[in-house]
PDB file of C-alpha atoms in Angstrom:
ATOM      1  CA  GLY A   1      -0.846  30.453   5.158  1.00  0.00           C
ATOM      2  CA  TYR A   2       1.159  33.624   5.262  1.00  0.00           C
ATOM      3  CA  GLY A   3      -0.677  35.838   2.793  1.00  0.00           C
ATOM      4  CA  VAL A   4       2.101  35.758   0.187  1.00  0.00           C
ATOM      5  CA  PRO A   5       0.423  36.847  -3.060  1.00  0.00           C
ATOM      6  CA  ALA A   6       2.564  34.616  -5.293  1.00  0.00           C
ATOM      7  CA  LEU A   7       1.738  31.534  -3.168  1.00  0.00           C
ATOM      8  CA  ASP A   8      -1.952  32.437  -3.036  1.00  0.00           C
ATOM      9  CA  ALA A   9      -2.000  32.774  -6.832  1.00  0.00           C
ATOM     10  CA  ALA A  10      -0.241  29.431  -7.314  1.00  0.00           C
ATOM     11  CA  VAL A  11      -2.704  27.662  -5.002  1.00  0.00           C
ATOM     12  CA  HIS A  12      -5.648  29.275  -6.762  1.00  0.00           C
ATOM     13  CA  ALA A  13      -4.312  28.256 -10.183  1.00  0.00           C
ATOM     14  CA  GLN A  14      -3.820  24.658  -9.020  1.00  0.00           C
ATOM     15  CA  LEU A  15      -7.310  24.440  -7.545  1.00  0.00           C
ATOM     16  CA  GLU A  16      -8.759  25.572 -10.863  1.00  0.00           C
ATOM     17  CA  LYS A  17      -6.965  22.656 -12.580  1.00  0.00           C
ATOM     18  CA  MET A  18      -7.551  19.996  -9.943  1.00  0.00           C
ATOM     19  CA  SER A  19      -7.851  19.939  -6.199  1.00  0.00           C
ATOM     20  CA  HIS A  20      -6.172  17.349  -3.986  1.00  0.00           C
ATOM     21  CA  VAL A  21      -7.032  13.773  -4.931  1.00  0.00           C
ATOM     22  CA  MET A  22      -6.282  10.783  -2.734  1.00  0.00           C
ATOM     23  CA  PHE A  23      -4.666   7.920  -4.642  1.00  0.00           C
ATOM     24  CA  GLY A  24      -6.903   5.240  -3.069  1.00  0.00           C
ATOM     25  CA  GLY A  25      -7.462   3.371  -6.312  1.00  0.00           C
ATOM     26  CA  LEU A  26      -7.624   6.613  -8.307  1.00  0.00           C
ATOM     27  CA  THR A  27      -5.196   8.398 -10.587  1.00  0.00           C
ATOM     28  CA  HIS A  28      -5.025  11.415 -12.844  1.00  0.00           C
ATOM     29  CA  ARG A  29      -2.973  12.621 -15.812  1.00  0.00           C
ATOM     30  CA  PRO A  30      -0.256  14.449 -13.822  1.00  0.00           C
ATOM     31  CA  ALA A  31       0.319  11.340 -11.708  1.00  0.00           C
ATOM     32  CA  VAL A  32       0.623   9.136 -14.787  1.00  0.00           C
ATOM     33  CA  ALA A  33       3.033  11.633 -16.363  1.00  0.00           C
ATOM     34  CA  LEU A  34       5.154  11.652 -13.193  1.00  0.00           C
ATOM     35  CA  GLY A  35       5.226   7.858 -13.126  1.00  0.00           C
ATOM     36  CA  ASP A  36       6.305   7.752 -16.763  1.00  0.00           C
ATOM     37  CA  ALA A  37       9.044  10.324 -16.108  1.00  0.00           C
ATOM     38  CA  LEU A  38      10.339   8.371 -13.096  1.00  0.00           C
ATOM     39  CA  CYS A  39      10.414   5.117 -15.055  1.00  0.00           C
ATOM     40  CA  ALA A  40      12.293   6.826 -17.879  1.00  0.00           C
ATOM     41  CA  VAL A  41      15.218   7.679 -15.569  1.00  0.00           C
ATOM     42  CA  ALA A  42      15.099   4.586 -13.335  1.00  0.00           C
ATOM     43  CA  PRO A  43      17.624   1.762 -13.705  1.00  0.00           C
ATOM     44  CA  PRO A  44      16.607  -1.232 -15.856  1.00  0.00           C
ATOM     45  CA  GLY A  45      14.195  -3.537 -14.080  1.00  0.00           C
ATOM     46  CA  LEU A  46      12.411  -0.757 -12.199  1.00  0.00           C
ATOM     47  CA  GLU A  47       9.328  -0.135 -14.288  1.00  0.00           C
ATOM     48  CA  LYS A  48       6.679   0.161 -11.590  1.00  0.00           C
ATOM     49  CA  VAL A  49       5.789   3.255  -9.575  1.00  0.00           C
ATOM     50  CA  PHE A  50       3.599   3.499  -6.502  1.00  0.00           C
ATOM     51  CA  LEU A  51       2.400   6.992  -5.651  1.00  0.00           C
ATOM     52  CA  CYS A  52       0.628   7.874  -2.444  1.00  0.00           C
ATOM     53  CA  ASP A  53      -0.597  11.046  -0.842  1.00  0.00           C
ATOM     54  CA  SER A  54       1.319  11.075   2.453  1.00  0.00           C
ATOM     55  CA  GLY A  55       4.478   9.851   4.099  1.00  0.00           C
ATOM     56  CA  SER A  56       2.608   7.720   6.606  1.00  0.00           C
ATOM     57  CA  VAL A  57       0.795   5.906   3.798  1.00  0.00           C
ATOM     58  CA  ALA A  58       4.138   5.412   2.016  1.00  0.00           C
ATOM     59  CA  VAL A  59       5.643   3.809   5.131  1.00  0.00           C
ATOM     60  CA  GLU A  60       2.578   1.667   5.741  1.00  0.00           C
ATOM     61  CA  VAL A  61       2.490   0.371   2.165  1.00  0.00           C
ATOM     62  CA  ALA A  62       6.246  -0.325   2.199  1.00  0.00           C
ATOM     63  CA  LEU A  63       5.834  -2.406   5.364  1.00  0.00           C
ATOM     64  CA  LYS A  64       2.919  -4.325   3.874  1.00  0.00           C
ATOM     65  CA  MET A  65       4.863  -4.922   0.651  1.00  0.00           C
ATOM     66  CA  CYS A  66       7.764  -6.331   2.665  1.00  0.00           C
ATOM     67  CA  ALA A  67       5.480  -8.721   4.519  1.00  0.00           C
ATOM     68  CA  GLN A  68       3.827  -9.780   1.250  1.00  0.00           C
ATOM     69  CA  TYR A  69       7.235 -10.337  -0.363  1.00  0.00           C
ATOM     70  CA  TRP A  70       8.266 -12.796   2.346  1.00  0.00           C
ATOM     71  CA  ARG A  71       4.862 -14.477   2.282  1.00  0.00           C
ATOM     72  CA  GLY A  72       5.259 -14.948  -1.465  1.00  0.00           C
ATOM     73  CA  ARG A  73       8.740 -16.414  -0.938  1.00  0.00           C
ATOM     74  CA  GLY A  74       7.284 -19.058   1.384  1.00  0.00           C
ATOM     75  CA  ARG A  75       8.506 -17.411   4.603  1.00  0.00           C
ATOM     76  CA  PRO A  76       5.348 -16.013   6.239  1.00  0.00           C
ATOM     77  CA  ALA A  77       7.020 -16.029   9.672  1.00  0.00           C
ATOM     78  CA  LYS A  78       9.068 -13.002   8.565  1.00  0.00           C
ATOM     79  CA  HIS A  79       6.383 -10.475   9.437  1.00  0.00           C
ATOM     80  CA  ARG A  80       7.801  -8.517  12.394  1.00  0.00           C
ATOM     81  CA  PHE A  81       9.164  -4.975  12.199  1.00  0.00           C
ATOM     82  CA  VAL A  82      11.262  -2.756  14.400  1.00  0.00           C
ATOM     83  CA  ALA A  83       9.231   0.340  15.284  1.00  0.00           C
ATOM     84  CA  LEU A  84       9.135   3.185  17.743  1.00  0.00           C
ATOM     85  CA  ARG A  85       6.714   2.509  20.579  1.00  0.00           C
ATOM     86  CA  GLY A  86       3.840   4.921  20.223  1.00  0.00           C
ATOM     87  CA  GLY A  87       5.097   6.013  16.794  1.00  0.00           C
ATOM     88  CA  TYR A  88       2.746   6.539  13.882  1.00  0.00           C
ATOM     89  CA  HIS A  89       3.428   4.148  11.021  1.00  0.00           C
ATOM     90  CA  GLY A  90       0.244   4.439   8.993  1.00  0.00           C
ATOM     91  CA  ASP A  91      -3.513   4.218   9.321  1.00  0.00           C
ATOM     92  CA  THR A  92      -3.797   0.460   9.764  1.00  0.00           C
ATOM     93  CA  LEU A  93      -0.448  -0.643  11.216  1.00  0.00           C
ATOM     94  CA  GLY A  94      -0.229   1.737  14.155  1.00  0.00           C
TER      95      GLY A  94
END
């Protein structure tokens, strides 16, 4: 980026531990530790964590989870979403 020595050193140190990993069916110890920490401070009844590697994937998965929720409740017709025309809402939903 900007040639800031402290940032360069931090990036180098992280890459020596582990480079970027997509969460597509994979995980790693820091992700598990983060999930455990989030569950520890979440209200009762929230014991699941879904981590993803980008905001667009987060939006896409949230939309798919909503559709699946209504399908599971016997209301599959509830599958439409309000969206910005031409907006990017994930890799598979447009």
